[in-house]
Amino acid sequence: MSPEQDQRDTSAERFLRLVQAKRRGTLKIYLGLAAGVGKTFRMLQEAHDLHQHGVNVLIGYIETHNRPGTVAELRDVPLLPRKQLFYKGRALEEMDVEAIVQRRPQVVIVDELAHSNVPGSRHEKRWQDVEFLVAQGISVITAVNVQHLESLHDQVLKITGTDVTERIPDQLLKLADEVVNVDLTVGELRARLEEGKIYDPAKVPTALANFFQAENLLQLRRLAVREVAQLLGRQVESEAGGAPAVLPARRNDDRLLACINSNNQAAKEIIRKTSRLADRFSAAAWYVLYVQTGRETADRIGLATQRHLLNNLQLATELGAQILRVKDDDIVGAIRRVAQEKNATLLVCGITREKSVWEQVSRRGVTTDLLRAVARDEQDLDVYLVTY
């Protein structure tokens, strides 16, 4: 038996032990830096290995993209027919969640975790399908690329220039029993692309010149490696009963307070950044505070602004924040009061990129007034500025 086969069998056996030890389903996620690194292929290999161990495995949904190596792996393990739905006069296919529940396999393979379902499906997003299946006691092996993580949206946009619209909440990775980084070097991935192993040959030049630029892939690879390393660090810390935090410079009882207003883009960036910080610091809690002034009452701001605000508060909830809303014309005073009530240790606020930070803190404004007030306070409170 080859070392590679040994490693695959060990992975399958380890996952099988997890499945047998739990009543709720077990969740395993293959995380990659981009399309073409081999996530789907690895899932199908594991499905075959589990099948050989006598596990009742079902392929619930798979996207082969007509890659010969991946198509060749569609053998032995049962493949569930897709469910047909009609939307705007078109017949579309989705994963048949109800059929999976009826068949009750021990393990189901679900590809394309960040996919948005056709309207009329049981859930809006496939990650919600996966959550549902796990809650039903069915173990799931799934796959996603790092650019689909909600809290990384702004970083991915800056790196690639691509606005990734299909995203999953970071909490899903934190709840996973196992997260595996499927890695390739940048050179290997670009070579696979040039050989036509990822996209249709006609799309290759555009992909190489845009998303698949070497520097883009290098940064995405770093994000993927860092994400899995942090998840593993938290798991080790938890199993060790409270080992030193990943970033020992901060306390493990940190409480973060993100301050937002009705500025849509700024609020998104602040929320996502605070989510990452809370994760890195293993914070005890983090909050998102919206101070509604008399100028931002429902009858004074437009419906679009109100909708964006509600969406941002929903985003914060999905990322694990507790929402705080207060009405006060004294924004700085309200923030300081809430920070004290919640024993906050780190404030996260926004500041524009229009001028240098020094020029901005020299002017009057909510953020600069807050910085001055915090500097005068005796409370042990740091401030983190997010530029937007």
Short mmCIF file of C-alpha atoms in Angstrom, two decimals:
data_model
loop_
_atom_site.label_atom_id
_atom_site.label_comp_id
_atom_site.label_asym_id
_atom_site.label_seq_id
_atom_site.Cartn_x
_atom_site.Cartn_y
_atom_site.Cartn_z
CA MET A 1 0.00 0.00 0.00
CA SER A 2 1.39 3.43 -0.94
CA PRO A 3 2.03 6.19 1.67
CA GLU A 4 -0.68 8.26 -0.04
CA GLN A 5 -3.20 5.42 0.38
CA ASP A 6 -2.12 5.03 4.01
CA GLN A 7 -2.76 8.72 4.61
CA ARG A 8 -6.17 8.53 2.92
CA ASP A 9 -7.18 5.50 4.99
CA THR A 10 -6.08 7.26 8.18
CA SER A 11 -8.18 10.30 7.24
CA ALA A 12 -11.22 8.13 6.53
CA GLU A 13 -10.79 6.15 9.75
CA ARG A 14 -10.41 9.35 11.82
CA PHE A 15 -13.57 10.81 10.32
CA LEU A 16 -15.40 7.54 10.88
CA ARG A 17 -14.50 7.66 14.59
CA LEU A 18 -15.94 11.18 14.77
CA VAL A 19 -19.14 10.02 13.07
CA GLN A 20 -19.57 7.12 15.48
CA ALA A 21 -18.89 9.25 18.56
CA LYS A 22 -21.64 11.81 17.98
CA ARG A 23 -25.41 11.82 17.79
CA ARG A 24 -25.63 14.95 15.69
CA GLY A 25 -23.96 14.79 12.34
CA THR A 26 -20.26 15.50 11.95
CA LEU A 27 -19.10 18.30 9.66
CA LYS A 28 -15.85 18.18 7.69
CA ILE A 29 -14.86 21.04 5.40
CA TYR A 30 -12.19 21.00 2.70
CA LEU A 31 -10.91 24.58 2.33
CA GLY A 32 -8.94 25.72 -0.72
CA LEU A 33 -7.30 28.89 -1.99
CA ALA A 34 -9.14 28.81 -5.35
CA ALA A 35 -10.91 26.59 -7.86
CA GLY A 36 -8.81 23.72 -9.18
CA VAL A 37 -6.74 22.83 -6.10
CA GLY A 38 -8.45 19.44 -5.80
CA LYS A 39 -11.15 19.82 -3.13
CA THR A 40 -13.82 17.87 -5.02
CA PHE A 41 -11.35 15.14 -5.96
CA ARG A 42 -10.29 14.78 -2.31
CA MET A 43 -13.93 14.53 -1.16
CA LEU A 44 -14.66 11.78 -3.67
CA GLN A 45 -11.50 9.91 -2.66
CA GLU A 46 -12.62 10.05 0.96
CA ALA A 47 -16.10 8.88 -0.02
CA HIS A 48 -14.56 5.79 -1.63
CA ASP A 49 -12.37 5.15 1.41
CA LEU A 50 -15.35 5.38 3.78
CA HIS A 51 -17.37 3.15 1.45
CA GLN A 52 -14.61 0.53 1.64
CA HIS A 53 -14.87 0.72 5.44
CA GLY A 54 -18.55 -0.25 5.18
CA VAL A 55 -19.93 3.24 5.78
CA ASN A 56 -23.25 4.17 4.14
CA VAL A 57 -22.02 7.08 1.98
CA LEU A 58 -24.10 9.10 -0.49
CA ILE A 59 -22.95 11.72 -3.00
CA GLY A 60 -25.62 14.36 -2.43
CA TYR A 61 -24.28 16.99 -4.83
CA ILE A 62 -21.08 17.17 -6.82
CA GLU A 63 -19.66 19.50 -9.49
CA THR A 64 -17.06 17.73 -11.64
CA HIS A 65 -16.72 20.65 -14.13
CA ASN A 66 -16.08 17.82 -16.62
CA ARG A 67 -12.55 17.31 -15.27
CA PRO A 68 -11.57 13.77 -16.37
CA GLY A 69 -9.85 12.88 -13.09
CA THR A 70 -12.86 13.99 -11.05
CA VAL A 71 -15.38 12.30 -13.34
CA ALA A 72 -13.40 9.07 -13.03
CA GLU A 73 -13.95 9.15 -9.26
CA LEU A 74 -17.75 8.93 -9.74
CA ARG A 75 -17.81 5.19 -9.25
CA ASP A 76 -19.12 2.75 -6.66
CA VAL A 77 -20.50 5.36 -4.25
CA PRO A 78 -24.23 6.06 -4.88
CA LEU A 79 -24.97 9.39 -6.56
CA LEU A 80 -28.26 11.08 -5.64
CA PRO A 81 -30.28 12.46 -8.59
CA ARG A 82 -30.69 16.23 -8.47
CA LYS A 83 -34.01 17.88 -7.78
CA GLN A 84 -35.52 19.89 -10.64
CA LEU A 85 -37.03 23.29 -9.88
CA PHE A 86 -38.64 25.79 -12.23
CA TYR A 87 -37.76 29.44 -11.86
CA LYS A 88 -38.74 32.19 -14.31
CA GLY A 89 -39.65 29.62 -16.93
CA ARG A 90 -36.38 27.72 -16.67
CA ALA A 91 -35.75 24.24 -15.32
CA LEU A 92 -32.89 24.34 -12.81
CA GLU A 93 -31.26 21.64 -10.70
CA GLU A 94 -30.50 21.68 -6.98
CA MET A 95 -29.49 19.22 -4.28
CA ASP A 96 -32.48 17.17 -3.08
CA VAL A 97 -32.31 17.77 0.66
CA GLU A 98 -35.56 15.93 1.38
CA ALA A 99 -34.36 12.83 -0.47
CA ILE A 100 -31.13 12.81 1.57
CA VAL A 101 -33.10 12.94 4.82
CA GLN A 102 -35.36 10.12 3.64
CA ARG A 103 -32.41 7.90 2.71
CA ARG A 104 -30.54 8.79 5.92
CA PRO A 105 -26.98 7.94 4.89
CA GLN A 106 -24.29 8.03 7.55
CA VAL A 107 -22.25 10.45 5.45
CA VAL A 108 -23.23 12.67 2.53
CA ILE A 109 -20.89 14.52 0.14
CA VAL A 110 -22.00 18.09 -0.61
CA ASP A 111 -19.98 20.22 -3.02
CA GLU A 112 -20.09 24.01 -3.57
CA LEU A 113 -20.88 25.01 0.01
CA ALA A 114 -21.26 28.74 -0.80
CA HIS A 115 -23.85 28.14 -3.52
CA SER A 116 -27.11 30.14 -3.50
CA ASN A 117 -30.14 27.91 -4.00
CA VAL A 118 -32.89 28.54 -6.52
CA PRO A 119 -35.79 30.51 -5.00
CA GLY A 120 -38.36 28.00 -3.78
CA SER A 121 -35.77 25.68 -2.26
CA ARG A 122 -36.05 24.65 1.40
CA HIS A 123 -33.21 27.06 2.28
CA GLU A 124 -31.78 30.15 0.62
CA LYS A 125 -28.16 28.93 0.84
CA ARG A 126 -26.51 25.54 0.56
CA TRP A 127 -24.61 26.08 3.81
CA GLN A 128 -28.03 26.21 5.46
CA ASP A 129 -28.84 22.85 3.83
CA VAL A 130 -25.66 21.49 5.37
CA GLU A 131 -26.53 22.85 8.81
CA PHE A 132 -29.95 21.22 8.49
CA LEU A 133 -28.50 17.84 7.50
CA VAL A 134 -26.03 17.88 10.38
CA ALA A 135 -28.86 18.72 12.78
CA GLN A 136 -30.72 15.69 11.40
CA GLY A 137 -27.84 13.46 12.47
CA ILE A 138 -26.33 13.07 9.00
CA SER A 139 -22.59 13.70 8.72
CA VAL A 140 -21.46 15.98 5.90
CA ILE A 141 -18.22 16.35 3.97
CA THR A 142 -18.19 19.58 1.99
CA ALA A 143 -15.85 22.05 0.28
CA VAL A 144 -15.41 25.79 -0.15
CA ASN A 145 -12.77 28.31 -1.23
CA VAL A 146 -11.34 30.82 1.23
CA GLN A 147 -12.66 33.83 -0.71
CA HIS A 148 -16.20 32.83 0.24
CA LEU A 149 -15.69 33.48 3.96
CA GLU A 150 -17.86 36.41 5.00
CA SER A 151 -15.32 38.19 7.20
CA LEU A 152 -12.68 38.05 4.42
CA HIS A 153 -14.86 39.74 1.81
CA ASP A 154 -13.15 43.13 2.00
CA GLN A 155 -9.66 41.62 1.98
CA VAL A 156 -10.48 39.43 -1.03
CA LEU A 157 -11.94 42.43 -2.87
CA LYS A 158 -8.72 44.38 -2.31
CA ILE A 159 -6.54 41.44 -3.35
CA THR A 160 -8.40 40.30 -6.47
CA GLY A 161 -10.76 43.13 -7.40
CA THR A 162 -13.55 40.54 -7.40
CA ASP A 163 -16.72 41.19 -5.39
CA VAL A 164 -17.55 37.67 -4.21
CA THR A 165 -21.33 37.58 -3.84
CA GLU A 166 -21.77 34.02 -2.53
CA ARG A 167 -20.45 33.84 1.03
CA ILE A 168 -20.70 31.65 4.11
CA PRO A 169 -20.62 32.76 7.76
CA ASP A 170 -17.30 32.15 9.51
CA GLN A 171 -19.21 30.50 12.33
CA LEU A 172 -19.74 27.46 10.11
CA LEU A 173 -15.99 26.79 10.02
CA LYS A 174 -15.76 27.24 13.78
CA LEU A 175 -18.52 24.65 14.27
CA ALA A 176 -16.88 22.14 11.94
CA ASP A 177 -15.37 19.04 13.52
CA GLU A 178 -12.55 19.05 10.99
CA VAL A 179 -11.23 21.63 8.48
CA VAL A 180 -8.63 20.49 5.95
CA ASN A 181 -6.57 22.88 3.84
CA VAL A 182 -6.27 21.54 0.27
CA ASP A 183 -3.09 23.24 -0.86
CA LEU A 184 -1.19 23.70 -4.11
CA THR A 185 1.69 25.99 -4.89
CA VAL A 186 0.88 29.00 -7.05
CA GLY A 187 2.99 27.56 -9.85
CA GLU A 188 1.21 24.21 -9.76
CA LEU A 189 -2.22 25.83 -9.78
CA ARG A 190 -1.43 28.14 -12.71
CA ALA A 191 0.05 25.19 -14.59
CA ARG A 192 -3.17 23.21 -14.06
CA LEU A 193 -5.12 26.19 -15.38
CA GLU A 194 -2.91 26.52 -18.48
CA GLU A 195 -3.30 22.79 -19.16
CA GLY A 196 -7.10 23.18 -19.27
CA LYS A 197 -7.65 21.14 -16.09
CA ILE A 198 -9.72 23.84 -14.35
CA TYR A 199 -11.64 25.91 -16.91
CA ASP A 200 -12.54 25.64 -20.57
CA PRO A 201 -9.42 26.61 -22.62
CA ALA A 202 -11.19 29.69 -23.99
CA LYS A 203 -11.46 31.12 -20.47
CA VAL A 204 -7.85 30.49 -19.48
CA PRO A 205 -6.18 33.72 -20.75
CA THR A 206 -8.76 35.90 -18.96
CA ALA A 207 -8.44 33.90 -15.75
CA LEU A 208 -4.63 34.12 -15.79
CA ALA A 209 -4.76 37.87 -16.33
CA ASN A 210 -7.31 38.48 -13.59
CA PHE A 211 -8.23 36.31 -10.61
CA PHE A 212 -5.42 33.78 -11.18
CA GLN A 213 -2.58 36.30 -11.19
CA ALA A 214 0.36 34.87 -9.25
CA GLU A 215 0.30 37.59 -6.57
CA ASN A 216 -3.46 37.16 -6.05
CA LEU A 217 -3.09 33.41 -5.58
CA LEU A 218 -0.15 33.84 -3.24
CA GLN A 219 -2.17 36.11 -0.95
CA LEU A 220 -5.23 33.83 -1.10
CA ARG A 221 -2.99 30.88 -0.24
CA ARG A 222 -1.74 32.77 2.82
CA LEU A 223 -5.32 33.49 3.87
CA ALA A 224 -6.29 29.82 3.57
CA VAL A 225 -3.25 28.59 5.50
CA ARG A 226 -3.76 31.21 8.20
CA GLU A 227 -7.46 30.35 8.52
CA VAL A 228 -6.85 26.66 9.06
CA ALA A 229 -3.92 27.35 11.41
CA GLN A 230 -6.10 29.58 13.58
CA LEU A 231 -8.88 27.00 13.66
CA LEU A 232 -6.39 24.31 14.66
CA GLY A 233 -4.89 26.62 17.30
CA ARG A 234 -8.31 27.16 18.88
CA GLN A 235 -8.99 23.42 18.81
CA VAL A 236 -5.67 22.64 20.51
CA GLU A 237 -6.28 25.39 23.06
CA SER A 238 -9.75 24.05 23.81
CA GLU A 239 -8.59 20.45 24.15
CA ALA A 240 -5.71 21.57 26.39
CA GLY A 241 -8.18 23.23 28.72
CA GLY A 242 -7.04 26.78 28.14
CA ALA A 243 -3.54 26.88 26.75
CA PRO A 244 -1.98 30.29 25.99
CA ALA A 245 -3.89 32.25 23.36
CA VAL A 246 -2.62 32.50 19.79
CA LEU A 247 -1.85 36.19 20.37
CA PRO A 248 -0.57 36.36 23.96
CA ALA A 249 -0.21 40.14 23.78
CA ARG A 250 -3.94 40.39 24.52
CA ARG A 251 -6.06 38.93 27.31
CA ASN A 252 -8.42 36.05 26.67
CA ASP A 253 -11.22 38.03 28.35
CA ASP A 254 -11.18 40.73 25.66
CA ARG A 255 -14.50 42.34 24.85
CA LEU A 256 -14.64 44.16 21.54
CA LEU A 257 -17.04 46.98 20.72
CA ALA A 258 -17.51 47.90 17.05
CA CYS A 259 -19.06 51.32 16.45
CA ILE A 260 -21.05 51.81 13.24
CA ASN A 261 -23.43 54.32 11.73
CA SER A 262 -25.66 54.24 8.66
CA ASN A 263 -22.69 54.46 6.24
CA ASN A 264 -23.21 51.14 4.46
CA GLN A 265 -19.71 50.34 3.21
CA ALA A 266 -17.94 51.60 6.32
CA ALA A 267 -20.21 49.54 8.57
CA LYS A 268 -19.55 46.37 6.58
CA GLU A 269 -15.78 46.80 6.79
CA ILE A 270 -15.87 47.58 10.51
CA ILE A 271 -18.08 44.55 11.26
CA ARG A 272 -15.96 42.14 9.23
CA LYS A 273 -12.71 43.45 10.68
CA THR A 274 -14.02 43.21 14.24
CA SER A 275 -15.13 39.64 13.57
CA ARG A 276 -11.58 38.76 12.51
CA LEU A 277 -10.10 40.52 15.53
CA ALA A 278 -12.48 38.77 17.91
CA ASP A 279 -11.51 35.48 16.34
CA ARG A 280 -7.76 36.15 16.53
CA PHE A 281 -7.95 37.35 20.13
CA SER A 282 -10.30 34.54 21.23
CA ALA A 283 -12.46 37.34 22.65
CA ALA A 284 -14.94 36.62 25.42
CA ALA A 285 -17.55 38.62 23.50
CA TRP A 286 -17.90 41.23 20.80
CA TYR A 287 -20.61 43.79 20.19
CA VAL A 288 -21.79 46.02 17.38
CA LEU A 289 -23.12 49.37 18.57
CA TYR A 290 -25.32 51.63 16.47
CA VAL A 291 -26.03 55.03 18.01
CA GLN A 292 -29.11 56.53 16.39
CA THR A 293 -29.10 60.31 16.53
CA GLY A 294 -32.03 62.61 15.88
CA ARG A 295 -30.71 63.03 12.32
CA GLU A 296 -31.02 59.29 11.66
CA THR A 297 -34.61 58.60 12.70
CA ALA A 298 -36.70 56.50 10.32
CA ASP A 299 -38.45 59.55 8.89
CA ARG A 300 -35.15 61.33 8.13
CA ILE A 301 -33.15 58.66 6.31
CA GLY A 302 -34.12 56.93 3.09
CA LEU A 303 -35.53 53.43 2.78
CA ALA A 304 -32.36 52.22 1.06
CA THR A 305 -30.22 53.46 3.98
CA GLN A 306 -32.56 51.78 6.47
CA ARG A 307 -32.38 48.54 4.52
CA HIS A 308 -28.57 48.65 4.39
CA LEU A 309 -28.45 49.28 8.13
CA LEU A 310 -30.69 46.30 8.89
CA ASN A 311 -28.65 44.10 6.54
CA ASN A 312 -25.44 45.12 8.30
CA LEU A 313 -26.89 44.34 11.71
CA GLN A 314 -27.98 40.96 10.35
CA LEU A 315 -24.45 40.42 9.01
CA ALA A 316 -23.04 41.17 12.46
CA THR A 317 -25.42 38.64 14.02
CA GLU A 318 -24.39 35.96 11.52
CA LEU A 319 -20.73 36.59 12.35
CA GLY A 320 -21.41 36.14 16.05
CA ALA A 321 -21.84 39.68 17.39
CA GLN A 322 -24.33 40.90 19.94
CA ILE A 323 -26.27 43.92 18.62
CA LEU A 324 -26.65 47.08 20.68
CA ARG A 325 -28.87 49.98 19.55
CA VAL A 326 -29.19 53.19 21.54
CA LYS A 327 -30.73 56.58 20.81
CA ASP A 328 -28.55 59.53 21.73
CA ASP A 329 -27.42 62.75 20.08
CA ASP A 330 -24.17 62.57 22.04
CA ILE A 331 -22.48 59.78 20.05
CA VAL A 332 -19.17 59.92 21.89
CA GLY A 333 -20.88 59.92 25.27
CA ALA A 334 -23.08 56.99 24.29
CA ILE A 335 -20.11 54.96 23.06
CA ARG A 336 -18.13 55.61 26.25
CA ARG A 337 -21.13 54.68 28.41
CA VAL A 338 -21.78 51.42 26.55
CA ALA A 339 -18.07 50.56 26.56
CA GLN A 340 -18.06 50.92 30.33
CA GLU A 341 -21.29 48.94 30.78
CA LYS A 342 -19.95 46.05 28.67
CA ASN A 343 -16.42 46.22 30.11
CA ALA A 344 -15.07 46.66 26.60
CA THR A 345 -11.30 46.40 26.18
CA LEU A 346 -11.06 47.34 22.49
CA LEU A 347 -13.07 49.87 20.48
CA VAL A 348 -13.19 49.42 16.70
CA CYS A 349 -14.09 52.57 14.77
CA GLY A 350 -13.88 53.78 11.19
CA ILE A 351 -11.88 56.55 9.58
CA THR A 352 -11.84 57.56 5.90
CA ARG A 353 -8.88 57.17 3.54
CA GLU A 354 -9.32 60.64 2.05
CA LYS A 355 -6.49 62.14 4.08
CA SER A 356 -3.69 60.82 6.25
CA VAL A 357 -4.65 59.52 9.67
CA TRP A 358 -2.65 62.34 11.28
CA GLU A 359 -4.56 64.99 9.30
CA GLN A 360 -7.85 63.39 10.31
CA VAL A 361 -7.11 63.10 14.01
CA SER A 362 -6.12 66.76 13.98
CA ARG A 363 -9.66 67.70 12.88
CA ARG A 364 -12.92 67.62 14.77
CA GLY A 365 -15.21 64.64 14.22
CA VAL A 366 -16.88 61.76 16.05
CA THR A 367 -13.88 59.42 15.77
CA THR A 368 -11.32 62.07 16.72
CA ASP A 369 -13.46 63.30 19.62
CA LEU A 370 -13.78 59.68 20.74
CA LEU A 371 -9.99 59.19 20.58
CA ARG A 372 -9.43 62.28 22.71
CA ALA A 373 -12.08 61.20 25.23
CA VAL A 374 -10.66 57.68 25.52
CA ALA A 375 -7.17 59.11 26.04
CA ARG A 376 -8.49 61.09 29.04
CA ASP A 377 -10.40 58.15 30.53
CA GLU A 378 -8.92 55.91 33.20
CA GLN A 379 -10.67 52.86 31.70
CA ASP A 380 -8.30 50.27 30.19
CA LEU A 381 -9.58 50.71 26.64
CA ASP A 382 -7.68 50.49 23.34
CA VAL A 383 -8.89 51.80 19.96
CA TYR A 384 -8.47 50.11 16.58
CA LEU A 385 -9.10 52.26 13.50
CA VAL A 386 -10.47 50.71 10.30
CA THR A 387 -9.89 52.82 7.19
CA TYR A 388 -12.55 52.83 4.50
#
